């Protein structure tokens, strides 16, 4: 193809641009935000929050950006392996998983390195402007209209053979399509009413080699934890700890530093240690996530050719499970597979949507099944939910004790395998024996 346009230059957009650079003569990334040297911009407040890069997300990061891990570590990020990565359930340290590997870095730091890599590609250029509409002709997208900010702001049309919507959760794409006479994609949603807050602390040797520590409530817990607060910390660039706390409904964390420290002291040992020995840097940043949402394009009977959707514009699931960055990378994978089949830009990208929706469905199953255990979440409940929950609770309990069960469990959490892997008969038998022997 001659030119592809990516609407949005955040994490999902950068991955999409990297993939498209292998298939288009020119890739134009249109991003309205001004991204500073610190990697922050004013349009994506959740960039401040601690983001997890799951194992599958890390694998895809290295696939599309070779040697990026070494580059990030040289810049100050930390790579945790083995016992450097700790997962707790109801305050109990889970059985170790051989080969566990997670990166400690902030999202702005990670994005700034990706943006630099993408900008260095000869056939990619960035345009600072706001996309205001699509240009459609004969059933396909042939370009986008843009408007630049400022007193001398101008409007423009960028012709394109292919367009990617990476404008995030609040993307205006659906409204544009409806205005042009197309149907909006059906939406599945689940209200979760989550709040989370992130703070930074000076990092010394208080936790030894620990890079990641993650605390989850057990299957019987609700949004008012009875054993330990849900939260996590990561050793990140700049000799800092990034600490996030989460809560549902009336238990959402607020911006008060003293409250934040009190909640940290009700969490697992690594977070208590940091609260007691390290000084906080700056303010506590809060963010609210009201509902999980996904758009299912395969349910449509017609869709413009030359147009796909990635990232949060496609699906935005409860961030407490850390799936967002990995979903963005896997959507880029699906886009690459679709483009390698040499599709006509005149045709709807049904093959892409089938591929990516299978990935989204796995993440959706995992996150919504866990969310439905919260007393304030009212559904919709899938068929067989009670049996599924009972089995999942038993596997979760067994994963605390047994490394084999935990390895299978974490492979699903890390999106390396589908949730169907947890229904393996041999795994269920092992979990039953582990719990019986306890």
Short mmCIF file of C-alpha atoms in Angstrom, two decimals:
data_model
loop_
_atom_site.label_atom_id
_atom_site.label_comp_id
_atom_site.label_asym_id
_atom_site.label_seq_id
_atom_site.Cartn_x
_atom_site.Cartn_y
_atom_site.Cartn_z
CA UNK A 1 0.00 0.00 0.00
CA UNK A 2 1.08 3.57 -0.59
CA UNK A 3 0.15 5.31 2.68
CA UNK A 4 -1.30 4.21 6.01
CA UNK A 5 -2.53 6.61 8.68
CA UNK A 6 -2.56 5.80 12.40
CA UNK A 7 -4.94 7.99 14.39
CA UNK A 8 -3.28 8.21 17.81
CA UNK A 9 0.36 7.94 18.81
CA UNK A 10 0.18 6.29 22.23
CA UNK A 11 1.21 2.71 22.99
CA UNK A 12 -1.28 0.95 20.69
CA UNK A 13 -0.68 3.46 17.90
CA UNK A 14 3.09 3.05 18.10
CA UNK A 15 2.79 -0.73 17.84
CA UNK A 16 0.41 -0.39 14.88
CA UNK A 17 2.80 2.03 13.15
CA UNK A 18 5.69 -0.40 13.62
CA UNK A 19 3.68 -3.22 12.03
CA UNK A 20 2.45 -1.03 9.17
CA UNK A 21 6.00 0.10 8.40
CA UNK A 22 6.58 -3.40 6.96
CA UNK A 23 3.63 -3.05 4.55
CA UNK A 24 3.25 0.62 3.55
CA UNK A 25 5.47 2.98 1.61
CA UNK A 26 4.62 5.67 4.14
CA UNK A 27 3.07 5.60 7.62
CA UNK A 28 1.69 8.81 9.12
CA UNK A 29 1.00 8.89 12.85
CA UNK A 30 -1.41 11.70 13.76
CA UNK A 31 -1.26 12.62 17.47
CA UNK A 32 -2.74 15.82 18.96
CA UNK A 33 -0.92 15.65 22.29
CA UNK A 34 2.38 17.34 22.98
CA UNK A 35 4.58 14.64 24.50
CA UNK A 36 7.42 16.04 26.61
CA UNK A 37 10.85 14.55 27.22
CA UNK A 38 9.39 12.83 30.27
CA UNK A 39 7.00 10.91 28.02
CA UNK A 40 3.94 12.55 29.54
CA UNK A 41 1.18 14.43 27.79
CA UNK A 42 -1.98 16.11 28.99
CA UNK A 43 -4.50 13.93 27.13
CA UNK A 44 -3.80 10.55 28.73
CA UNK A 45 -3.93 10.96 32.51
CA UNK A 46 -3.63 7.22 33.14
CA UNK A 47 -0.04 7.35 31.85
CA UNK A 48 0.93 8.36 35.41
CA UNK A 49 -0.39 5.08 36.82
CA UNK A 50 1.66 1.94 37.29
CA UNK A 51 1.27 -0.25 34.21
CA UNK A 52 2.09 -3.95 34.08
CA UNK A 53 3.71 -5.53 31.05
CA UNK A 54 2.61 -9.16 31.17
CA UNK A 55 4.92 -11.90 29.92
CA UNK A 56 3.19 -12.16 26.54
CA UNK A 57 3.33 -8.38 26.18
CA UNK A 58 7.06 -8.47 26.87
CA UNK A 59 7.54 -11.21 24.27
CA UNK A 60 5.72 -9.13 21.66
CA UNK A 61 7.67 -6.02 22.63
CA UNK A 62 10.92 -7.85 21.94
CA UNK A 63 9.55 -9.33 18.74
CA UNK A 64 8.65 -5.99 17.16
CA UNK A 65 11.44 -3.96 18.77
CA UNK A 66 14.51 -6.21 18.91
CA UNK A 67 16.96 -5.60 21.77
CA UNK A 68 14.53 -3.11 23.35
CA UNK A 69 14.86 -4.81 26.77
CA UNK A 70 18.62 -4.18 26.86
CA UNK A 71 18.00 -0.60 25.80
CA UNK A 72 15.41 -0.06 28.53
CA UNK A 73 17.60 -1.64 31.23
CA UNK A 74 20.53 0.54 30.20
CA UNK A 75 18.22 3.53 30.60
CA UNK A 76 17.32 2.56 34.15
CA UNK A 77 14.51 0.00 33.90
CA UNK A 78 14.88 -3.26 35.80
CA UNK A 79 14.32 -6.82 34.62
CA UNK A 80 12.97 -9.13 37.28
CA UNK A 81 13.38 -12.89 36.99
CA UNK A 82 12.53 -15.80 39.26
CA UNK A 83 12.18 -14.70 42.89
CA UNK A 84 12.55 -11.04 41.85
CA UNK A 85 8.89 -11.32 40.77
CA UNK A 86 6.52 -12.01 43.66
CA UNK A 87 2.78 -12.64 43.58
CA UNK A 88 0.72 -12.81 46.77
CA UNK A 89 -2.82 -14.08 47.32
CA UNK A 90 -4.57 -13.03 50.53
CA UNK A 91 -1.16 -12.13 51.93
CA UNK A 92 0.42 -15.52 51.09
CA UNK A 93 3.40 -15.64 48.74
CA UNK A 94 2.49 -17.88 45.82
CA UNK A 95 4.56 -20.83 44.65
CA UNK A 96 7.45 -19.71 42.40
CA UNK A 97 7.14 -20.04 38.64
CA UNK A 98 10.27 -21.07 36.77
CA UNK A 99 11.17 -18.59 34.06
CA UNK A 100 9.05 -15.76 35.48
CA UNK A 101 10.26 -12.55 33.88
CA UNK A 102 8.80 -9.04 34.19
CA UNK A 103 10.04 -5.56 33.37
CA UNK A 104 10.00 -2.74 35.90
CA UNK A 105 9.47 0.56 34.06
CA UNK A 106 6.92 3.36 33.92
CA UNK A 107 4.63 3.65 30.93
CA UNK A 108 5.99 7.10 29.90
CA UNK A 109 9.55 5.70 29.94
CA UNK A 110 8.52 2.67 27.90
CA UNK A 111 6.48 4.73 25.44
CA UNK A 112 9.25 7.28 24.93
CA UNK A 113 11.63 4.50 23.85
CA UNK A 114 9.03 3.02 21.51
CA UNK A 115 8.28 6.45 20.06
CA UNK A 116 11.98 7.00 19.41
CA UNK A 117 12.28 3.61 17.70
CA UNK A 118 9.24 4.25 15.50
CA UNK A 119 10.35 7.79 14.64
CA UNK A 120 13.69 6.39 13.45
CA UNK A 121 11.96 4.25 10.81
CA UNK A 122 12.56 5.82 7.41
CA UNK A 123 8.97 5.48 6.20
CA UNK A 124 7.23 6.78 9.35
CA UNK A 125 6.48 10.42 10.15
CA UNK A 126 4.54 12.08 12.98
CA UNK A 127 2.01 14.88 12.55
CA UNK A 128 0.82 16.90 15.53
CA UNK A 129 -2.85 17.46 14.81
CA UNK A 130 -6.33 16.33 15.79
CA UNK A 131 -8.13 13.94 13.44
CA UNK A 132 -11.63 15.36 13.03
CA UNK A 133 -13.27 12.93 10.58
CA UNK A 134 -12.86 10.18 8.05
CA UNK A 135 -12.93 10.62 4.30
CA UNK A 136 -15.00 7.82 2.77
CA UNK A 137 -15.61 6.99 -0.86
CA UNK A 138 -17.30 4.00 -2.49
CA UNK A 139 -17.53 2.01 0.73
CA UNK A 140 -13.99 2.48 1.96
CA UNK A 141 -11.87 4.94 3.92
CA UNK A 142 -9.59 6.96 1.65
CA UNK A 143 -8.22 9.47 4.14
CA UNK A 144 -8.72 11.55 7.27
CA UNK A 145 -9.32 15.23 7.93
CA UNK A 146 -7.15 16.93 10.54
CA UNK A 147 -7.02 20.23 12.39
CA UNK A 148 -3.94 21.67 14.07
CA UNK A 149 -4.17 23.74 17.24
CA UNK A 150 -3.06 27.32 17.90
CA UNK A 151 -3.76 30.73 16.43
CA UNK A 152 -2.45 29.66 13.06
CA UNK A 153 -4.21 26.31 13.17
CA UNK A 154 -5.10 24.82 9.82
CA UNK A 155 -7.22 21.98 8.47
CA UNK A 156 -5.93 19.37 6.11
CA UNK A 157 -6.82 16.10 4.40
CA UNK A 158 -4.35 13.22 4.52
CA UNK A 159 -5.03 10.66 1.81
CA UNK A 160 -4.64 7.03 2.88
CA UNK A 161 -5.04 3.49 1.62
CA UNK A 162 -5.43 2.20 5.16
CA UNK A 163 -6.45 3.82 8.46
CA UNK A 164 -6.03 2.59 12.04
CA UNK A 165 -8.07 3.93 14.95
CA UNK A 166 -5.76 4.05 17.98
CA UNK A 167 -7.49 7.04 19.62
CA UNK A 168 -8.22 5.28 22.87
CA UNK A 169 -11.25 4.47 24.95
CA UNK A 170 -13.09 7.70 24.06
CA UNK A 171 -12.45 7.46 20.34
CA UNK A 172 -14.99 9.43 18.27
CA UNK A 173 -14.83 6.90 15.43
CA UNK A 174 -18.27 5.39 16.07
CA UNK A 175 -19.91 8.80 15.89
CA UNK A 176 -18.17 9.57 12.62
CA UNK A 177 -19.27 6.28 11.08
CA UNK A 178 -22.89 6.82 12.10
CA UNK A 179 -22.81 10.32 10.66
CA UNK A 180 -21.59 8.87 7.36
CA UNK A 181 -24.43 6.33 7.27
CA UNK A 182 -22.71 3.30 8.79
CA UNK A 183 -23.71 1.34 11.88
CA UNK A 184 -21.69 1.58 15.07
CA UNK A 185 -20.18 -1.64 16.36
CA UNK A 186 -22.19 -3.42 19.09
CA UNK A 187 -20.76 -2.82 22.56
CA UNK A 188 -20.43 -5.24 25.48
CA UNK A 189 -19.93 -3.53 28.84
CA UNK A 190 -19.67 -4.34 32.52
CA UNK A 191 -19.72 -1.71 35.24
CA UNK A 192 -16.92 -2.34 37.75
CA UNK A 193 -16.51 1.06 39.47
CA UNK A 194 -12.79 0.69 40.12
CA UNK A 195 -10.51 3.36 41.48
CA UNK A 196 -6.74 3.19 41.68
CA UNK A 197 -3.93 5.48 42.75
CA UNK A 198 -0.18 5.56 42.10
CA UNK A 199 2.64 7.16 44.07
CA UNK A 200 6.42 7.13 43.68
CA UNK A 201 8.98 6.49 46.43
CA UNK A 202 12.76 6.74 46.64
CA UNK A 203 14.28 3.30 46.09
CA UNK A 204 17.31 1.96 47.94
CA UNK A 205 18.19 -1.58 49.02
CA UNK A 206 15.18 -2.05 51.30
CA UNK A 207 13.77 -4.94 49.22
CA UNK A 208 16.98 -6.48 47.92
CA UNK A 209 16.57 -7.71 44.34
CA UNK A 210 12.74 -7.46 44.24
CA UNK A 211 11.48 -5.90 41.02
CA UNK A 212 7.75 -6.72 41.11
CA UNK A 213 5.47 -7.47 44.06
CA UNK A 214 1.75 -7.93 43.45
CA UNK A 215 -0.97 -8.47 46.04
CA UNK A 216 -4.43 -9.83 45.19
CA UNK A 217 -7.35 -10.63 47.47
CA UNK A 218 -8.45 -14.26 47.62
CA UNK A 219 -11.55 -15.71 45.96
CA UNK A 220 -13.72 -15.08 49.01
CA UNK A 221 -12.75 -11.40 49.36
CA UNK A 222 -14.93 -8.51 48.30
CA UNK A 223 -14.28 -4.85 47.58
CA UNK A 224 -13.60 -4.25 51.30
CA UNK A 225 -10.58 -6.59 51.71
CA UNK A 226 -10.55 -8.60 54.93
CA UNK A 227 -6.94 -9.82 54.82
CA UNK A 228 -4.78 -7.45 52.80
CA UNK A 229 -5.14 -4.47 50.49
CA UNK A 230 -4.88 -5.11 46.72
CA UNK A 231 -1.88 -3.34 45.27
CA UNK A 232 1.48 -3.70 43.58
CA UNK A 233 4.89 -2.14 43.35
CA UNK A 234 7.56 -2.09 40.68
CA UNK A 235 11.18 -0.99 40.76
CA UNK A 236 11.38 1.56 37.94
CA UNK A 237 13.85 3.93 36.35
CA UNK A 238 15.23 6.83 38.37
CA UNK A 239 15.85 4.70 41.48
CA UNK A 240 12.15 4.79 42.33
CA UNK A 241 9.39 2.52 43.47
CA UNK A 242 6.09 2.92 41.65
CA UNK A 243 3.28 1.80 43.97
CA UNK A 244 -0.35 1.35 42.97
CA UNK A 245 -3.34 0.64 45.23
CA UNK A 246 -6.79 -0.29 43.98
CA UNK A 247 -10.30 -0.55 45.35
CA UNK A 248 -13.90 -0.85 44.24
CA UNK A 249 -16.98 1.27 44.93
CA UNK A 250 -16.69 3.03 48.30
CA UNK A 251 -13.23 1.58 48.90
CA UNK A 252 -11.55 3.46 46.04
CA UNK A 253 -8.23 5.07 47.13
CA UNK A 254 -8.04 8.85 47.28
CA UNK A 255 -5.22 11.39 46.77
CA UNK A 256 -4.38 11.87 50.47
CA UNK A 257 -0.74 10.76 51.05
CA UNK A 258 -1.39 9.71 54.65
CA UNK A 259 -4.34 7.55 53.64
CA UNK A 260 -2.19 6.03 50.89
CA UNK A 261 0.53 5.13 53.42
CA UNK A 262 -2.02 3.66 55.83
CA UNK A 263 -3.36 1.42 53.07
CA UNK A 264 0.16 0.38 52.07
CA UNK A 265 0.74 -0.71 55.67
CA UNK A 266 -2.31 -2.98 55.39
CA UNK A 267 -0.83 -4.63 52.30
CA UNK A 268 1.82 -7.35 51.91
CA UNK A 269 5.33 -7.13 53.37
CA UNK A 270 7.12 -5.46 50.41
CA UNK A 271 4.62 -2.59 50.31
CA UNK A 272 4.69 -2.23 54.10
CA UNK A 273 8.47 -2.02 54.00
CA UNK A 274 8.45 0.73 51.39
CA UNK A 275 5.81 2.67 53.35
CA UNK A 276 7.95 2.47 56.51
CA UNK A 277 11.42 3.11 55.06
CA UNK A 278 11.11 5.13 51.84
CA UNK A 279 10.05 8.73 51.30
CA UNK A 280 7.25 9.57 48.88
CA UNK A 281 8.08 11.60 45.77
CA UNK A 282 5.44 14.07 44.60
CA UNK A 283 1.69 13.62 44.80
CA UNK A 284 -0.62 10.62 44.77
CA UNK A 285 -2.27 10.40 41.36
CA UNK A 286 -5.77 8.87 41.21
CA UNK A 287 -7.77 7.49 38.33
CA UNK A 288 -11.27 6.06 38.08
CA UNK A 289 -12.33 3.27 35.75
CA UNK A 290 -16.10 2.96 35.60
CA UNK A 291 -16.72 0.08 33.21
CA UNK A 292 -15.06 -2.51 31.02
CA UNK A 293 -16.08 -2.15 27.40
CA UNK A 294 -15.45 -3.88 24.09
CA UNK A 295 -16.69 -3.21 20.58
CA UNK A 296 -17.48 -6.35 18.57
CA UNK A 297 -17.16 -5.48 14.88
CA UNK A 298 -17.70 -9.04 13.67
CA UNK A 299 -21.38 -8.68 14.61
CA UNK A 300 -21.80 -6.02 11.92
CA UNK A 301 -23.05 -6.91 8.46
CA UNK A 302 -21.12 -4.07 6.78
CA UNK A 303 -18.07 -1.98 7.60
CA UNK A 304 -15.87 0.38 5.56
CA UNK A 305 -12.87 -1.10 3.80
CA UNK A 306 -9.39 0.00 4.76
CA UNK A 307 -10.20 0.61 8.43
CA UNK A 308 -9.29 -1.25 11.63
CA UNK A 309 -9.42 -0.50 15.37
CA UNK A 310 -6.74 -1.28 17.98
CA UNK A 311 -6.01 -0.70 21.66
CA UNK A 312 -8.54 0.78 24.06
CA UNK A 313 -10.64 1.99 21.13
CA UNK A 314 -11.35 -1.70 20.53
CA UNK A 315 -11.46 -3.03 24.10
CA UNK A 316 -10.80 -1.54 27.50
CA UNK A 317 -10.90 -4.08 30.34
CA UNK A 318 -10.46 -3.67 34.07
CA UNK A 319 -6.86 -2.40 34.44
CA UNK A 320 -6.34 -4.16 37.76
CA UNK A 321 -5.45 -7.28 35.72
CA UNK A 322 -2.75 -5.45 33.74
CA UNK A 323 -3.91 -6.61 30.30
CA UNK A 324 -4.03 -3.28 28.43
CA UNK A 325 -0.48 -2.99 27.09
CA UNK A 326 -0.40 -6.67 26.17
CA UNK A 327 -3.74 -6.45 24.34
CA UNK A 328 -2.37 -3.53 22.32
CA UNK A 329 0.68 -5.57 21.31
CA UNK A 330 -1.39 -8.63 20.41
CA UNK A 331 -3.75 -6.49 18.33
CA UNK A 332 -0.71 -5.31 16.39
CA UNK A 333 0.21 -8.98 15.91
CA UNK A 334 -3.25 -9.66 14.50
CA UNK A 335 -2.88 -6.64 12.22
CA UNK A 336 0.41 -7.99 10.93
CA UNK A 337 -1.14 -11.39 10.23
CA UNK A 338 -4.01 -9.73 8.40
CA UNK A 339 -1.72 -7.60 6.25
CA UNK A 340 0.49 -10.56 5.35
CA UNK A 341 -2.56 -12.12 3.69
CA UNK A 342 -2.42 -9.25 1.15
CA UNK A 343 -6.01 -8.01 1.66
CA UNK A 344 -7.60 -5.48 -0.64
CA UNK A 345 -8.06 -2.10 1.11
CA UNK A 346 -11.42 -1.93 -0.65
CA UNK A 347 -12.76 -4.78 1.47
CA UNK A 348 -13.70 -4.71 5.16
CA UNK A 349 -10.98 -6.19 7.37
CA UNK A 350 -13.14 -9.04 8.63
CA UNK A 351 -10.14 -11.36 8.94
CA UNK A 352 -8.40 -8.89 11.26
CA UNK A 353 -11.47 -8.47 13.44
CA UNK A 354 -11.90 -12.25 13.76
CA UNK A 355 -8.27 -12.62 14.83
CA UNK A 356 -8.23 -9.75 17.29
CA UNK A 357 -11.63 -10.52 18.81
CA UNK A 358 -10.44 -14.02 19.74
CA UNK A 359 -7.63 -12.35 21.71
CA UNK A 360 -9.97 -9.80 23.29
CA UNK A 361 -12.47 -12.53 24.17
CA UNK A 362 -9.85 -14.41 26.20
CA UNK A 363 -8.94 -11.26 28.14
CA UNK A 364 -12.62 -10.39 28.57
CA UNK A 365 -13.45 -13.84 29.97
CA UNK A 366 -10.63 -13.65 32.50
CA UNK A 367 -11.31 -10.12 33.75
CA UNK A 368 -15.10 -10.18 33.81
CA UNK A 369 -15.24 -13.57 35.53
CA UNK A 370 -13.13 -12.13 38.35
CA UNK A 371 -15.14 -8.89 38.41
CA UNK A 372 -18.40 -10.77 38.81
CA UNK A 373 -17.16 -12.01 42.19
CA UNK A 374 -17.45 -8.42 43.47
CA UNK A 375 -20.76 -7.85 45.29
CA UNK A 376 -21.48 -4.54 43.54
CA UNK A 377 -21.01 -5.97 40.02
CA UNK A 378 -24.41 -7.12 38.75
CA UNK A 379 -23.61 -8.95 35.56
CA UNK A 380 -24.39 -10.02 32.92
CA UNK A 381 -23.48 -13.49 34.12
CA UNK A 382 -22.36 -16.03 31.50
CA UNK A 383 -23.99 -19.44 31.32
CA UNK A 384 -22.52 -21.81 33.89
CA UNK A 385 -20.94 -18.98 35.87
CA UNK A 386 -21.38 -20.55 39.32
CA UNK A 387 -19.63 -23.78 38.31
CA UNK A 388 -16.89 -21.85 36.50
CA UNK A 389 -16.32 -19.68 39.55
CA UNK A 390 -16.14 -22.66 41.89
CA UNK A 391 -13.52 -24.33 39.69
CA UNK A 392 -11.56 -21.08 39.26
CA UNK A 393 -11.55 -20.50 43.04
CA UNK A 394 -10.16 -23.98 43.67
CA UNK A 395 -7.45 -23.52 41.03
CA UNK A 396 -6.57 -20.15 42.54
CA UNK A 397 -6.20 -21.70 45.99
CA UNK A 398 -4.09 -24.56 44.63
CA UNK A 399 -1.86 -22.11 42.76
CA UNK A 400 -0.68 -20.68 46.08
CA UNK A 401 0.71 -24.06 47.11
CA UNK A 402 1.75 -25.94 43.99
CA UNK A 403 4.28 -24.62 41.42
CA UNK A 404 2.85 -26.74 38.57
CA UNK A 405 -0.69 -25.43 39.09
CA UNK A 406 0.67 -21.92 39.53
CA UNK A 407 2.69 -22.16 36.31
CA UNK A 408 -0.48 -23.05 34.37
CA UNK A 409 -2.48 -20.41 36.22
CA UNK A 410 0.09 -17.66 35.57
CA UNK A 411 0.42 -18.61 31.89
CA UNK A 412 -3.25 -17.67 31.54
CA UNK A 413 -2.91 -14.52 33.67
CA UNK A 414 0.07 -13.51 31.51
CA UNK A 415 -1.98 -14.12 28.34
CA UNK A 416 0.38 -16.81 27.09
CA UNK A 417 -2.49 -19.30 27.02
CA UNK A 418 -6.24 -19.10 26.66
CA UNK A 419 -8.46 -19.44 29.77
CA UNK A 420 -9.49 -22.81 28.29
CA UNK A 421 -6.11 -24.13 29.47
CA UNK A 422 -7.43 -24.04 33.03
CA UNK A 423 -10.08 -26.63 32.17
CA UNK A 424 -7.43 -29.28 31.41
CA UNK A 425 -8.48 -32.45 33.22
CA UNK A 426 -4.96 -33.28 34.39
CA UNK A 427 -4.58 -29.81 35.90
CA UNK A 428 -7.93 -30.07 37.69
CA UNK A 429 -7.02 -33.48 39.11
CA UNK A 430 -3.68 -32.15 40.36
CA UNK A 431 -5.34 -29.12 41.96
CA UNK A 432 -7.85 -31.41 43.70
CA UNK A 433 -5.05 -33.59 45.11
CA UNK A 434 -3.08 -30.53 46.23
CA UNK A 435 -6.07 -29.14 48.15
CA UNK A 436 -6.97 -32.54 49.60
CA UNK A 437 -3.40 -33.00 50.84
CA UNK A 438 -3.34 -29.55 52.40
#
